[in-house]
């Protein structure tokens, strides 16, 4: 039987050598796949963001001039609608609310392409957040999509 390939327990062996089932860190692979699918379902149900992570994302958008502050409102402009959804998740994690989402118009990206510009307005009245002071230090009065004067 040397040189022949046998099938034992669903695993191919050569020269009558039995190979154990696939394992991942001591757990059978089928169990790992089942646990991963359960984890995905739980993550889909509880897709809330933690406040420190939400604050870091908002600070990044302030530095990149996507967010400006106007009174007690934060105005977010982007060309990507999925970024609007992430922005609303961040605001909700910090205890604020989205007031409105509008399409402002089309802007030119390069010489031959126009994209839709979205603007979201949010209210964040939590006094324990220092996002307004962060915007004063690192932000701008104009977004990156405002026309140059």
Coordinates of C-alpha atoms in Angstrom, one line a residue:
X1 CA 0.0 0.0 0.0
X2 CA 2.9 2.3 -0.1
X3 CA 2.5 5.3 -2.4
X4 CA -1.3 5.1 -2.3
X5 CA -3.5 7.8 -1.0
X6 CA -6.2 6.8 1.6
X7 CA -9.0 8.8 3.0
X8 CA -9.4 8.4 6.8
X9 CA -11.9 10.6 8.6
X10 CA -12.0 13.0 5.7
X11 CA -8.3 13.7 5.8
X12 CA -5.9 12.5 3.0
X13 CA -3.0 10.5 4.1
X14 CA 0.0 9.1 2.3
X15 CA 1.6 5.8 3.1
X16 CA -0.9 4.9 5.8
X17 CA -0.1 7.9 7.9
X18 CA -3.1 9.3 9.8
X19 CA -3.3 13.0 10.0
X20 CA -5.4 14.5 12.8
X21 CA -8.3 16.8 12.1
X22 CA -7.5 20.5 11.4
X23 CA -7.0 22.4 14.7
X24 CA -6.8 26.1 15.5
X25 CA -5.2 26.7 18.9
X26 CA -6.4 23.3 20.2
X27 CA -10.0 23.8 19.1
X28 CA -11.5 22.0 16.2
X29 CA -11.9 24.3 13.1
X30 CA -15.6 23.7 12.9
X31 CA -16.1 25.1 16.4
X32 CA -14.0 28.1 15.6
X33 CA -16.2 28.9 12.5
X34 CA -19.3 28.5 14.5
X35 CA -18.0 30.8 17.3
X36 CA -17.0 33.4 14.7
X37 CA -20.5 33.4 13.2
X38 CA -22.1 33.9 16.6
X39 CA -19.6 36.7 17.3
X40 CA -20.6 38.4 14.0
X41 CA -24.3 38.2 15.0
X42 CA -23.7 39.7 18.4
X43 CA -21.6 42.5 16.9
X44 CA -24.4 43.2 14.4
X45 CA -26.9 43.5 17.2
X46 CA -24.7 45.6 19.5
X47 CA -23.1 47.9 16.9
X48 CA -22.6 50.7 19.4
X49 CA -19.3 52.5 19.6
X50 CA -17.5 53.3 22.8
X51 CA -17.2 57.0 23.7
X52 CA -13.4 57.2 23.7
X53 CA -13.2 55.7 20.2
X54 CA -16.0 58.0 19.0
X55 CA -14.2 61.1 20.4
X56 CA -11.0 60.1 18.7
X57 CA -12.8 59.7 15.3
X58 CA -14.4 63.1 15.7
X59 CA -11.0 64.7 16.6
X60 CA -9.5 63.2 13.5
X61 CA -12.4 64.7 11.4
X62 CA -11.8 68.0 13.0
X63 CA -8.1 68.0 12.1
X64 CA -8.9 67.0 8.5
X65 CA -11.4 69.9 8.3
X66 CA -14.5 67.7 7.7
X67 CA -16.1 69.0 10.9
X68 CA -16.7 72.6 11.9
X69 CA -18.4 73.9 15.0
X70 CA -21.2 76.5 14.8
X71 CA -22.6 77.4 18.2
X72 CA -23.7 74.1 19.9
X73 CA -23.8 72.3 16.5
X74 CA -21.2 70.2 14.7
X75 CA -21.4 70.3 10.9
X76 CA -19.9 67.4 9.0
X77 CA -19.3 67.5 5.3
X78 CA -18.2 64.6 3.2
X79 CA -18.6 63.0 -0.3
X80 CA -19.0 59.5 1.2
X81 CA -22.4 58.6 2.6
X82 CA -21.0 55.8 4.7
X83 CA -18.9 58.4 6.5
X84 CA -22.2 60.1 7.4
X85 CA -23.4 56.9 9.0
X86 CA -20.1 56.6 11.0
X87 CA -20.5 60.2 12.1
X88 CA -24.0 59.5 13.4
X89 CA -22.7 56.5 15.3
X90 CA -20.1 58.6 16.9
X91 CA -22.5 61.4 17.9
X92 CA -25.0 58.8 19.3
X93 CA -22.2 57.2 21.3
X94 CA -21.4 60.6 22.9
X95 CA -25.0 61.2 23.7
X96 CA -25.9 63.7 20.9
X97 CA -28.4 63.6 18.1
X98 CA -28.3 64.1 14.3
X99 CA -30.5 67.0 13.3
X100 CA -30.4 66.8 9.6
X101 CA -28.6 65.3 6.6
X102 CA -28.7 67.1 3.3
X103 CA -27.1 66.8 -0.1
X104 CA -25.6 70.3 -0.6
X105 CA -24.8 69.9 -4.3
X106 CA -22.2 68.5 -6.7
X107 CA -18.5 69.4 -6.5
X108 CA -15.8 68.7 -9.0
X109 CA -13.2 66.0 -8.2
X110 CA -10.6 66.4 -10.8
X111 CA -11.3 67.6 -14.4
X112 CA -14.0 65.0 -15.4
X113 CA -15.9 63.9 -12.3
X114 CA -18.5 65.4 -10.1
X115 CA -19.6 63.9 -6.8
X116 CA -22.4 64.7 -4.4
X117 CA -21.5 66.6 -1.2
X118 CA -23.4 65.6 1.9
X119 CA -23.8 67.8 5.0
X120 CA -24.9 66.5 8.4
X121 CA -25.8 68.7 11.3
X122 CA -25.5 67.3 14.9
X123 CA -26.2 68.6 18.3
X124 CA -23.9 67.6 21.2
X125 CA -24.8 69.2 24.5
X126 CA -22.7 67.1 26.8
X127 CA -20.6 69.5 28.9
X128 CA -18.0 66.8 29.8
X129 CA -16.7 66.6 26.2
X130 CA -14.0 68.9 25.3
X131 CA -14.6 68.6 21.5
X132 CA -15.4 72.3 21.2
X133 CA -12.1 73.3 22.8
X134 CA -10.4 70.8 20.6
X135 CA -12.0 72.4 17.5
X136 CA -10.9 75.9 18.7
X137 CA -7.3 74.6 19.0
X138 CA -7.0 72.4 15.9
X139 CA -10.1 73.1 13.7
X140 CA -11.0 75.6 11.1
X141 CA -13.9 77.9 10.3
X142 CA -14.2 76.4 6.8
X143 CA -14.5 72.8 5.7
X144 CA -12.2 71.2 3.1
X145 CA -15.0 71.4 0.6
X146 CA -15.7 75.1 0.8
X147 CA -14.8 77.1 -2.3
X148 CA -11.5 79.0 -2.2
X149 CA -11.9 82.7 -1.9

